[in-house]
PDB file of C-alpha atoms in Angstrom:
ATOM      1  CA  ALA A   6       0.032   0.069   0.048  1.00 65.00           C
ATOM      2  CA  GLN A   7       1.120   3.605  -0.928  1.00 78.00           C
ATOM      3  CA  SER A   8       1.912   5.771   1.908  1.00 89.00           C
ATOM      4  CA  VAL A   9       2.920   9.613   1.996  1.00 94.00           C
ATOM      5  CA  THR A  10       5.131  11.185   4.773  1.00 95.00           C
ATOM      6  CA  GLN A  11       5.779  14.999   5.565  1.00 95.00           C
ATOM      7  CA  LEU A  12       8.502  15.243   7.291  1.00 92.00           C
ATOM      8  CA  ASP A  13       7.777  18.338   9.267  1.00 94.00           C
ATOM      9  CA  SER A  14       4.601  18.847  10.917  1.00 94.00           C
ATOM     10  CA  GLN A  15       5.127  23.060  11.487  1.00 95.00           C
ATOM     11  CA  VAL A  16       7.130  25.417   9.425  1.00 96.00           C
ATOM     12  CA  PRO A  17       8.006  28.967  10.825  1.00 96.00           C
ATOM     13  CA  VAL A  18       8.997  31.252   8.317  1.00 97.00           C
ATOM     14  CA  PHE A  19       9.925  35.025   7.668  1.00 97.00           C
ATOM     15  CA  GLU A  20       8.025  36.954   4.930  1.00 97.00           C
ATOM     16  CA  GLU A  21      10.530  37.124   2.018  1.00 97.00           C
ATOM     17  CA  ALA A  22      11.851  34.115   3.211  1.00 97.00           C
ATOM     18  CA  PRO A  23      12.069  30.586   1.176  1.00 97.00           C
ATOM     19  CA  VAL A  24      10.146  27.932   2.514  1.00 97.00           C
ATOM     20  CA  GLU A  25      10.753  23.837   1.548  1.00 97.00           C
ATOM     21  CA  LEU A  26       8.175  21.428   2.283  1.00 97.00           C
ATOM     22  CA  ARG A  27       9.072  17.794   2.037  1.00 97.00           C
ATOM     23  CA  CYS A  28       7.079  14.897   1.077  1.00 97.00           C
ATOM     24  CA  ASN A  29       8.040  11.597   0.867  1.00 96.00           C
ATOM     25  CA  TYR A  30       6.113   8.399  -0.693  1.00 94.00           C
ATOM     26  CA  SER A  31       6.232   4.981  -0.593  1.00 91.00           C
ATOM     27  CA  SER A  32       4.527   2.899  -3.951  1.00 78.00           C
ATOM     28  CA  SER A  33       6.548   1.004  -6.139  1.00 72.00           C
ATOM     29  CA  VAL A  34       4.447   1.834  -8.871  1.00 79.00           C
ATOM     30  CA  SER A  35       3.795   4.649 -11.385  1.00 83.00           C
ATOM     31  CA  VAL A  36       1.979   7.438  -9.303  1.00 87.00           C
ATOM     32  CA  TYR A  37       0.550  10.733  -9.913  1.00 91.00           C
ATOM     33  CA  LEU A  38       1.532  13.104  -7.223  1.00 93.00           C
ATOM     34  CA  PHE A  39      -0.271  16.356  -5.867  1.00 94.00           C
ATOM     35  CA  TRP A  40       0.088  19.268  -3.816  1.00 96.00           C
ATOM     36  CA  TYR A  41      -2.970  20.877  -2.285  1.00 96.00           C
ATOM     37  CA  VAL A  42      -2.995  24.019   0.583  1.00 96.00           C
ATOM     38  CA  GLN A  43      -6.088  24.776   2.977  1.00 95.00           C
ATOM     39  CA  TYR A  44      -6.557  27.860   3.826  1.00 93.00           C
ATOM     40  CA  PRO A  45      -7.992  28.960   7.342  1.00 89.00           C
ATOM     41  CA  ASN A  46     -11.908  27.887   7.990  1.00 84.00           C
ATOM     42  CA  GLN A  47     -11.663  26.611   4.162  1.00 87.00           C
ATOM     43  CA  GLY A  48     -11.106  23.124   2.309  1.00 88.00           C
ATOM     44  CA  LEU A  49      -8.376  22.245   0.352  1.00 92.00           C
ATOM     45  CA  GLN A  50      -7.701  23.302  -3.138  1.00 92.00           C
ATOM     46  CA  LEU A  51      -5.046  21.907  -5.798  1.00 92.00           C
ATOM     47  CA  LEU A  52      -1.879  24.078  -5.714  1.00 95.00           C
ATOM     48  CA  LEU A  53       0.237  21.923  -8.400  1.00 94.00           C
ATOM     49  CA  LYS A  54       0.101  18.625  -9.679  1.00 93.00           C
ATOM     50  CA  TYR A  55       2.794  15.999 -11.281  1.00 92.00           C
ATOM     51  CA  LEU A  56       1.545  13.606 -13.544  1.00 89.00           C
ATOM     52  CA  SER A  57       3.693  13.410 -15.893  1.00 87.00           C
ATOM     53  CA  GLY A  58       6.765  14.853 -18.704  1.00 88.00           C
ATOM     54  CA  SER A  59       8.541  17.569 -17.067  1.00 88.00           C
ATOM     55  CA  THR A  60       9.648  16.544 -13.252  1.00 89.00           C
ATOM     56  CA  LEU A  61       9.585  20.311 -12.468  1.00 92.00           C
ATOM     57  CA  VAL A  62       6.324  21.958 -12.137  1.00 91.00           C
ATOM     58  CA  GLU A  63       4.997  25.386 -10.673  1.00 90.00           C
ATOM     59  CA  SER A  64       1.372  26.557  -9.684  1.00 90.00           C
ATOM     60  CA  ILE A  65       0.473  30.683 -10.789  1.00 83.00           C
ATOM     61  CA  ASN A  66       1.719  31.652  -7.160  1.00 88.00           C
ATOM     62  CA  GLY A  67       5.106  31.108  -7.277  1.00 93.00           C
ATOM     63  CA  PHE A  68       5.260  27.752  -5.728  1.00 96.00           C
ATOM     64  CA  GLU A  69       7.091  25.069  -7.552  1.00 96.00           C
ATOM     65  CA  ALA A  70       7.170  20.948  -6.663  1.00 97.00           C
ATOM     66  CA  GLU A  71       9.912  18.700  -8.717  1.00 95.00           C
ATOM     67  CA  PHE A  72       9.467  14.713  -8.656  1.00 93.00           C
ATOM     68  CA  ASN A  73      12.702  12.585  -7.925  1.00 92.00           C
ATOM     69  CA  LYS A  74      11.704   9.578  -8.727  1.00 90.00           C
ATOM     70  CA  SER A  75      15.204   7.610  -7.743  1.00 90.00           C
ATOM     71  CA  GLN A  76      14.246   9.251  -4.121  1.00 91.00           C
ATOM     72  CA  THR A  77      10.416   8.966  -4.109  1.00 93.00           C
ATOM     73  CA  SER A  78      10.065  12.777  -3.291  1.00 95.00           C
ATOM     74  CA  PHE A  79       8.120  15.412  -4.294  1.00 96.00           C
ATOM     75  CA  HIS A  80       9.405  18.611  -2.463  1.00 97.00           C
ATOM     76  CA  LEU A  81       7.649  21.717  -2.254  1.00 97.00           C
ATOM     77  CA  ARG A  82       9.350  25.119  -2.357  1.00 97.00           C
ATOM     78  CA  LYS A  83       8.854  28.382  -2.789  1.00 97.00           C
ATOM     79  CA  PRO A  84      11.812  31.132  -3.262  1.00 97.00           C
ATOM     80  CA  SER A  85       9.979  34.157  -1.194  1.00 97.00           C
ATOM     81  CA  VAL A  86       6.928  33.612   0.653  1.00 97.00           C
ATOM     82  CA  HIS A  87       4.061  36.076   2.010  1.00 96.00           C
ATOM     83  CA  ILE A  88       1.727  36.415   5.030  1.00 96.00           C
ATOM     84  CA  SER A  89      -1.033  35.243   2.469  1.00 95.00           C
ATOM     85  CA  ASP A  90       1.277  31.816   2.117  1.00 96.00           C
ATOM     86  CA  THR A  91      -0.194  30.874   5.626  1.00 96.00           C
ATOM     87  CA  ALA A  92      -1.846  27.861   5.576  1.00 97.00           C
ATOM     88  CA  GLU A  93      -1.789  23.918   5.931  1.00 96.00           C
ATOM     89  CA  TYR A  94       0.086  21.741   3.117  1.00 97.00           C
ATOM     90  CA  PHE A  95      -0.593  18.224   2.009  1.00 96.00           C
ATOM     91  CA  CYS A  96       1.088  16.372  -0.030  1.00 96.00           C
ATOM     92  CA  ALA A  97      -0.981  12.862  -1.939  1.00 94.00           C
ATOM     93  CA  VAL A  98      -0.508  10.388  -4.188  1.00 92.00           C
ATOM     94  CA  SER A  99      -2.539   8.132  -6.486  1.00 88.00           C
ATOM     95  CA  GLU A 100      -2.070   5.225  -8.314  1.00 80.00           C
ATOM     96  CA  PRO A 101      -3.545   5.019 -11.445  1.00 76.00           C
ATOM     97  CA  ALA A 102      -3.582   1.500 -11.967  1.00 72.00           C
ATOM     98  CA  ALA A 103      -5.256   1.364  -8.510  1.00 70.00           C
ATOM     99  CA  GLY A 104      -8.107   3.786  -9.134  1.00 70.00           C
ATOM    100  CA  ASN A 105      -6.680   6.908  -8.490  1.00 73.00           C
ATOM    101  CA  LYS A 106      -7.581   6.955  -4.890  1.00 81.00           C
ATOM    102  CA  LEU A 107      -5.842   9.478  -2.882  1.00 88.00           C
ATOM    103  CA  THR A 108      -3.812   9.001  -0.191  1.00 90.00           C
ATOM    104  CA  PHE A 109      -2.575  11.973   1.772  1.00 92.00           C
ATOM    105  CA  GLY A 110       0.426  12.861   4.465  1.00 94.00           C
ATOM    106  CA  GLY A 111      -0.334  14.469   7.575  1.00 94.00           C
ATOM    107  CA  GLY A 112       0.198  18.121   6.396  1.00 95.00           C
ATOM    108  CA  THR A 113       2.603  20.706   7.422  1.00 96.00           C
ATOM    109  CA  ARG A 114       1.148  24.039   8.689  1.00 96.00           C
ATOM    110  CA  VAL A 115       2.957  26.378   7.520  1.00 97.00           C
ATOM    111  CA  LEU A 116       3.127  30.056   9.340  1.00 97.00           C
ATOM    112  CA  VAL A 117       4.740  33.072   8.054  1.00 97.00           C
ATOM    113  CA  LYS A 118       5.404  36.017   9.876  1.00 96.00           C
ATOM    114  CA  PRO A 119       6.028  39.584   9.165  1.00 94.00           C
TER     115      PRO A 119
ATOM    116  CA  ASP B  25     -16.335  27.037 -11.260  1.00 69.00           C
ATOM    117  CA  VAL B  26     -16.933  23.683  -9.654  1.00 66.00           C
ATOM    118  CA  LYS B  27     -18.876  23.866  -6.271  1.00 89.00           C
ATOM    119  CA  VAL B  28     -19.079  21.167  -3.419  1.00 94.00           C
ATOM    120  CA  THR B  29     -21.089  22.504  -0.901  1.00 95.00           C
ATOM    121  CA  GLN B  30     -21.797  20.856   2.482  1.00 95.00           C
ATOM    122  CA  SER B  31     -24.685  21.058   4.841  1.00 90.00           C
ATOM    123  CA  SER B  32     -23.321  22.163   7.711  1.00 91.00           C
ATOM    124  CA  ARG B  33     -19.900  23.769   8.887  1.00 93.00           C
ATOM    125  CA  TYR B  34     -20.235  22.854  12.447  1.00 95.00           C
ATOM    126  CA  LEU B  35     -22.127  20.631  14.335  1.00 96.00           C
ATOM    127  CA  VAL B  36     -22.361  19.265  18.098  1.00 97.00           C
ATOM    128  CA  LYS B  37     -24.511  16.551  18.701  1.00 97.00           C
ATOM    129  CA  ARG B  38     -24.575  13.856  21.562  1.00 97.00           C
ATOM    130  CA  THR B  39     -23.316  10.407  22.211  1.00 97.00           C
ATOM    131  CA  GLY B  40     -25.669   7.353  20.053  1.00 97.00           C
ATOM    132  CA  GLU B  41     -27.571  10.285  17.946  1.00 97.00           C
ATOM    133  CA  LYS B  42     -27.920   9.235  14.445  1.00 97.00           C
ATOM    134  CA  VAL B  43     -26.088  12.161  12.235  1.00 97.00           C
ATOM    135  CA  PHE B  44     -26.397  12.683   8.507  1.00 97.00           C
ATOM    136  CA  LEU B  45     -23.926  14.945   6.420  1.00 97.00           C
ATOM    137  CA  GLU B  46     -24.736  15.778   3.216  1.00 97.00           C
ATOM    138  CA  CYS B  47     -22.296  16.876   0.234  1.00 97.00           C
ATOM    139  CA  VAL B  48     -23.656  18.307  -3.121  1.00 97.00           C
ATOM    140  CA  GLN B  49     -21.469  19.321  -5.974  1.00 96.00           C
ATOM    141  CA  ASP B  50     -23.181  21.020  -9.408  1.00 94.00           C
ATOM    142  CA  MET B  51     -20.081  19.720 -12.127  1.00 89.00           C
ATOM    143  CA  ASP B  52     -21.980  16.270 -12.755  1.00 90.00           C
ATOM    144  CA  HIS B  53     -18.820  14.666 -11.738  1.00 91.00           C
ATOM    145  CA  GLU B  54     -19.058  11.224 -11.381  1.00 92.00           C
ATOM    146  CA  ASN B  55     -16.671  10.010  -8.308  1.00 92.00           C
ATOM    147  CA  MET B  56     -17.758  11.594  -4.541  1.00 94.00           C
ATOM    148  CA  PHE B  57     -15.648  10.987  -1.322  1.00 95.00           C
ATOM    149  CA  TRP B  58     -16.036  11.397   1.948  1.00 97.00           C
ATOM    150  CA  TYR B  59     -12.789  11.637   4.523  1.00 96.00           C
ATOM    151  CA  ARG B  60     -11.854  13.145   7.618  1.00 96.00           C
ATOM    152  CA  GLN B  61      -9.196  14.819   8.709  1.00 95.00           C
ATOM    153  CA  ASP B  62      -7.155  14.847  12.054  1.00 93.00           C
ATOM    154  CA  PRO B  63      -4.353  16.806  13.192  1.00 88.00           C
ATOM    155  CA  GLY B  64      -1.266  15.138  12.200  1.00 86.00           C
ATOM    156  CA  LEU B  65      -2.817  12.552   9.960  1.00 88.00           C
ATOM    157  CA  GLY B  66      -3.657  14.465   6.959  1.00 89.00           C
ATOM    158  CA  LEU B  67      -7.162  13.695   5.711  1.00 93.00           C
ATOM    159  CA  ARG B  68      -8.357   9.437   5.666  1.00 94.00           C
ATOM    160  CA  LEU B  69     -10.768   8.516   3.682  1.00 94.00           C
ATOM    161  CA  ILE B  70     -13.868   6.825   4.745  1.00 96.00           C
ATOM    162  CA  TYR B  71     -16.277   6.017   1.663  1.00 96.00           C
ATOM    163  CA  PHE B  72     -16.434   6.993  -2.051  1.00 93.00           C
ATOM    164  CA  SER B  73     -18.643   6.135  -5.270  1.00 94.00           C
ATOM    165  CA  TYR B  74     -18.049   6.158  -8.444  1.00 90.00           C
ATOM    166  CA  ASP B  75     -21.563   6.318  -9.447  1.00 90.00           C
ATOM    167  CA  VAL B  76     -25.029   6.462  -8.097  1.00 92.00           C
ATOM    168  CA  LYS B  77     -26.064   3.398  -5.995  1.00 90.00           C
ATOM    169  CA  MET B  78     -22.400   2.539  -6.273  1.00 91.00           C
ATOM    170  CA  LYS B  79     -20.105   2.809  -2.806  1.00 93.00           C
ATOM    171  CA  GLU B  80     -17.222   1.476  -1.771  1.00 92.00           C
ATOM    172  CA  LYS B  81     -15.150   1.237   1.688  1.00 94.00           C
ATOM    173  CA  GLY B  82     -12.289   3.240   1.963  1.00 92.00           C
ATOM    174  CA  ASP B  83      -9.115   3.169   4.656  1.00 91.00           C
ATOM    175  CA  ILE B  84     -11.514   3.906   7.761  1.00 95.00           C
ATOM    176  CA  PRO B  85     -15.107   2.628   7.081  1.00 96.00           C
ATOM    177  CA  GLU B  86     -16.035   1.328  10.705  1.00 96.00           C
ATOM    178  CA  GLY B  87     -18.938   3.404  12.424  1.00 96.00           C
ATOM    179  CA  TYR B  88     -20.159   5.077   9.016  1.00 97.00           C
ATOM    180  CA  SER B  89     -22.279   4.629   6.250  1.00 97.00           C
ATOM    181  CA  VAL B  90     -23.256   6.420   3.033  1.00 97.00           C
ATOM    182  CA  SER B  91     -26.044   7.110   0.687  1.00 96.00           C
ATOM    183  CA  ARG B  92     -25.866   8.155  -3.258  1.00 96.00           C
ATOM    184  CA  GLU B  93     -29.065   8.240  -4.576  1.00 95.00           C
ATOM    185  CA  LYS B  94     -28.748  10.880  -7.371  1.00 95.00           C
ATOM    186  CA  LYS B  95     -25.394  11.928  -9.076  1.00 95.00           C
ATOM    187  CA  GLU B  96     -25.246  15.548  -7.613  1.00 96.00           C
ATOM    188  CA  ARG B  97     -25.706  13.975  -4.035  1.00 97.00           C
ATOM    189  CA  PHE B  98     -23.227  11.738  -1.706  1.00 97.00           C
ATOM    190  CA  SER B  99     -24.433  11.872   2.255  1.00 97.00           C
ATOM    191  CA  LEU B 100     -22.610  10.522   4.936  1.00 98.00           C
ATOM    192  CA  ILE B 101     -24.117   8.516   7.604  1.00 98.00           C
ATOM    193  CA  LEU B 102     -22.988   8.056  11.773  1.00 97.00           C
ATOM    194  CA  GLU B 103     -25.425   5.633  12.832  1.00 94.00           C
ATOM    195  CA  SER B 104     -24.703   6.091  16.380  1.00 97.00           C
ATOM    196  CA  ALA B 105     -22.073   9.006  16.859  1.00 97.00           C
ATOM    197  CA  SER B 106     -19.352   8.316  19.331  1.00 97.00           C
ATOM    198  CA  THR B 107     -16.920  10.664  20.820  1.00 97.00           C
ATOM    199  CA  ASN B 108     -13.964   9.368  18.392  1.00 96.00           C
ATOM    200  CA  GLN B 109     -15.985  10.269  15.453  1.00 98.00           C
ATOM    201  CA  THR B 110     -15.389  14.108  16.825  1.00 98.00           C
ATOM    202  CA  SER B 111     -13.457  15.461  13.834  1.00 97.00           C
ATOM    203  CA  MET B 112     -13.640  17.511  10.806  1.00 96.00           C
ATOM    204  CA  TYR B 113     -15.307  15.969   7.403  1.00 97.00           C
ATOM    205  CA  LEU B 114     -14.490  17.215   4.071  1.00 96.00           C
ATOM    206  CA  CYS B 115     -16.097  15.973   1.125  1.00 96.00           C
ATOM    207  CA  ALA B 116     -14.763  15.886  -2.634  1.00 94.00           C
ATOM    208  CA  SER B 117     -15.936  14.997  -6.139  1.00 93.00           C
ATOM    209  CA  ARG B 118     -13.901  14.066  -9.277  1.00 91.00           C
ATOM    210  CA  LEU B 119     -14.831  13.573 -12.971  1.00 86.00           C
ATOM    211  CA  GLY B 120     -15.004  10.330 -13.662  1.00 76.00           C
ATOM    212  CA  THR B 121     -12.873   9.042 -16.770  1.00 68.00           C
ATOM    213  CA  GLY B 122      -9.597  10.865 -17.076  1.00 65.00           C
ATOM    214  CA  GLY B 123     -10.316  13.266 -13.970  1.00 70.00           C
ATOM    215  CA  TYR B 124      -7.504  13.773 -11.534  1.00 78.00           C
ATOM    216  CA  GLU B 125      -8.408  16.513  -9.489  1.00 84.00           C
ATOM    217  CA  GLN B 126     -10.622  16.202  -6.570  1.00 89.00           C
ATOM    218  CA  TYR B 127     -12.544  19.309  -5.860  1.00 91.00           C
ATOM    219  CA  PHE B 128     -13.770  20.093  -1.975  1.00 93.00           C
ATOM    220  CA  GLY B 129     -15.980  21.392  -0.060  1.00 94.00           C
ATOM    221  CA  PRO B 130     -15.542  23.658   3.218  1.00 93.00           C
ATOM    222  CA  GLY B 131     -16.069  20.656   5.608  1.00 94.00           C
ATOM    223  CA  THR B 132     -18.056  20.620   8.441  1.00 96.00           C
ATOM    224  CA  ARG B 133     -16.438  20.226  11.943  1.00 96.00           C
ATOM    225  CA  LEU B 134     -17.985  17.831  14.026  1.00 97.00           C
ATOM    226  CA  THR B 135     -18.498  17.823  18.285  1.00 97.00           C
ATOM    227  CA  VAL B 136     -20.071  14.679  19.625  1.00 97.00           C
ATOM    228  CA  THR B 137     -20.377  14.933  23.187  1.00 96.00           C
TER     229      THR B 137
END
């Protein structure tokens, strides 16, 4: 069975500093990878996804993630965070051959300080 | 834009009560999902449905059941609520064939006392 590990449960960061959220997954087959964001008191929104092709994927608000098959990782980065990036971030994986059910990591809470 | 709505944002129930959580999506999606979200555990799949009247157990179905009589509506039922079912419940929908992204509702925070 697949599993997802987010190594940091909380990441405090100052405004305009870079941030990296780590995500590792375990699966022996081809996977799709996702990052979702949950702003306070809201549901989850898709931030970015990797399905195939280029291993570096970007979001419209400056986040990027890189799929590393050999290390089974999908770390999320942003070079300069804003106060509005304060949220909880979830890494998720699905196996196309298994009906594309999502398995989520435990989440990383990012707190951006002024 | 896809819209997924949940019947309540906050709900307080007593132990032993029967609880219904309703979810409605407006994009004609085939697939619908119920998750519970707990701190440090992320989201865990309770049940999902690939189509009307079809349901499959997720990772933690014990103590829950579901109903999908219409395509747009997916209900989660707690037959006899217990305190360990206090949690945030999130509903999601997804297009069937070719769909990858799940669209989430705002969540229902259920407290069982």
